[in-house]
Amino acid sequence: MGRDLRGRALGVGISQDKKGKYVARYTNNNGKRVKKVFAKLQDCRNWLADAQLEKDGLNTLSDQNFTVDLWYEYWIENIKGDTIRFNTRRNYNERYEKNIKPYIGKMLIQEVKPIHCQNILNKMAQHYSNSVIEHSRLVMRMMFDSALENEIITKNPVTKSVKCTNGKKSKEVRALTVKEQKCFLEIVKGTSNYNQYALILQTGLRTGELIGLRWCDVDIKNRMIHIQRTMEYRYSSKEWRIGEPKTLNSIRDIPLTDEAIIILKDQQEKLKLLKNIPAKWSDMVFLCRDGTPTKNSAYDTKLFYYCDKIGIPRFSMHVLRHTFATRCIEAGMKPKTLQMILGHSNIGITMNLYVHITNEEKQKELKGVEAYLKVI
């Protein structure tokens, strides 16, 4: 997979030279290596996609076997390729296989109309939330946009009018109240995962970032942790997947609070008690008793147990990240600063999804302006 001068992935067969030009390379059906240089990345990608189409025999619109299924397979493997993370690819495939393919997969791509795409969304409204429906729409729009750019079709059938808003309401992810947070930490104090829970509440780490954290990323002297990877256990393949964080903005430095430093120093002492740590995991910050990382699902399973014990609604690890963000805003942190700490590319994501104003905070704020509201 080629990368640009800043280390960002460009996709298979594409690289950037020292002058900033984009170079596309592929091997044709005769085994000959073909290269072409472009000033713009999109032009480079389009040329390479056209070349690959011709190589695969998909360059003719009259091909009766050129179905939506065939285009999607080509699009996800050759155009998206390695430019998207494993989880993103998995989510695209899930939406296509479950919701899109059954209705238009066998159709010729040039015969797909807006009504066909609308029908998919309408069918989904009976069983899915609006957010999942919108994700399916996004996959279709991107897939057909790419076909349009490569002159496979003359118009994208996913028009502005193709939408659906009558799906099931998405379950709102809440943040813990101050009382719930305090009660939770008191209950889990001294348990095997306490340091992990507490560190997220001090830093806002994603679960995958927490699992993938290494001691080489921790700079206690300068009170900073460097987020450079994410890690997830895939049960389907029974292996750990280690990759780059969610977005470029997710590669970030997070300042450490006094409490976070105490947590990390305590974790160092806990690791000294482990007798056998495999070499491949020797630099990991958080490990199980057997010296291996804790699987992502195991964290949530434990959380559910503690929630039941406390007597509060069950919540997942991600709620701890939401809670961190909410506490920061309640304490007066600037939204832009919080955006950088959380690793969001858009401040709207920070404010709309990750910050929850609790009833206590609303009462506190209203109390502060109460005198100004009294006009008689």
GROMACS .gro file of N, CA, C and O in nm, residues 360-373:
model
   56
  360GLU      N    1  -2.853   1.777   3.665
  360GLU     CA    2  -2.785   1.854   3.768
  360GLU      C    3  -2.718   1.977   3.708
  360GLU      O    4  -2.722   2.087   3.765
  361GLU      N    5  -2.655   1.958   3.591
  361GLU     CA    6  -2.586   2.069   3.527
  361GLU      C    7  -2.685   2.173   3.477
  361GLU      O    8  -2.661   2.294   3.486
  362LYS      N    9  -2.800   2.129   3.425
  362LYS     CA   10  -2.901   2.224   3.379
  362LYS      C   11  -2.953   2.307   3.495
  362LYS      O   12  -2.973   2.428   3.482
  363GLN      N   13  -2.976   2.242   3.609
  363GLN     CA   14  -3.023   2.316   3.727
  363GLN      C   15  -2.918   2.416   3.775
  363GLN      O   16  -2.951   2.528   3.812
  364LYS      N   17  -2.791   2.374   3.771
  364LYS     CA   18  -2.682   2.462   3.813
  364LYS      C   19  -2.673   2.585   3.724
  364LYS      O   20  -2.658   2.699   3.771
  365GLU      N   21  -2.682   2.563   3.592
  365GLU     CA   22  -2.672   2.673   3.497
  365GLU      C   23  -2.791   2.768   3.511
  365GLU      O   24  -2.775   2.891   3.505
  366LEU      N   25  -2.910   2.711   3.526
  366LEU     CA   26  -3.029   2.795   3.537
  366LEU      C   27  -3.026   2.876   3.666
  366LEU      O   28  -3.071   2.991   3.670
  367LYS      N   29  -2.971   2.817   3.772
  367LYS     CA   30  -2.959   2.888   3.899
  367LYS      C   31  -2.870   3.010   3.883
  367LYS      O   32  -2.895   3.116   3.943
  368GLY      N   33  -2.770   2.999   3.798
  368GLY     CA   34  -2.676   3.109   3.777
  368GLY      C   35  -2.738   3.228   3.706
  368GLY      O   36  -2.690   3.340   3.718
  369VAL      N   37  -2.845   3.205   3.629
  369VAL     CA   38  -2.908   3.317   3.556
  369VAL      C   39  -3.046   3.348   3.611
  369VAL      O   40  -3.118   3.429   3.553
  370GLU      N   41  -3.080   3.284   3.722
  370GLU     CA   42  -3.214   3.301   3.778
  370GLU      C   43  -3.249   3.447   3.804
  370GLU      O   44  -3.361   3.492   3.774
  371ALA      N   45  -3.154   3.522   3.857
  371ALA     CA   46  -3.180   3.662   3.890
  371ALA      C   47  -3.215   3.746   3.768
  371ALA      O   48  -3.293   3.840   3.775
  372TYR      N   49  -3.155   3.709   3.654
  372TYR     CA   50  -3.177   3.785   3.531
  372TYR      C   51  -3.310   3.749   3.465
  372TYR      O   52  -3.359   3.823   3.379
  373LEU      N   53  -3.365   3.634   3.504
  373LEU     CA   54  -3.492   3.592   3.446
  373LEU      C   55  -3.611   3.656   3.515
  373LEU      O   56  -3.722   3.661   3.460
   0.00000   0.00000   0.00000
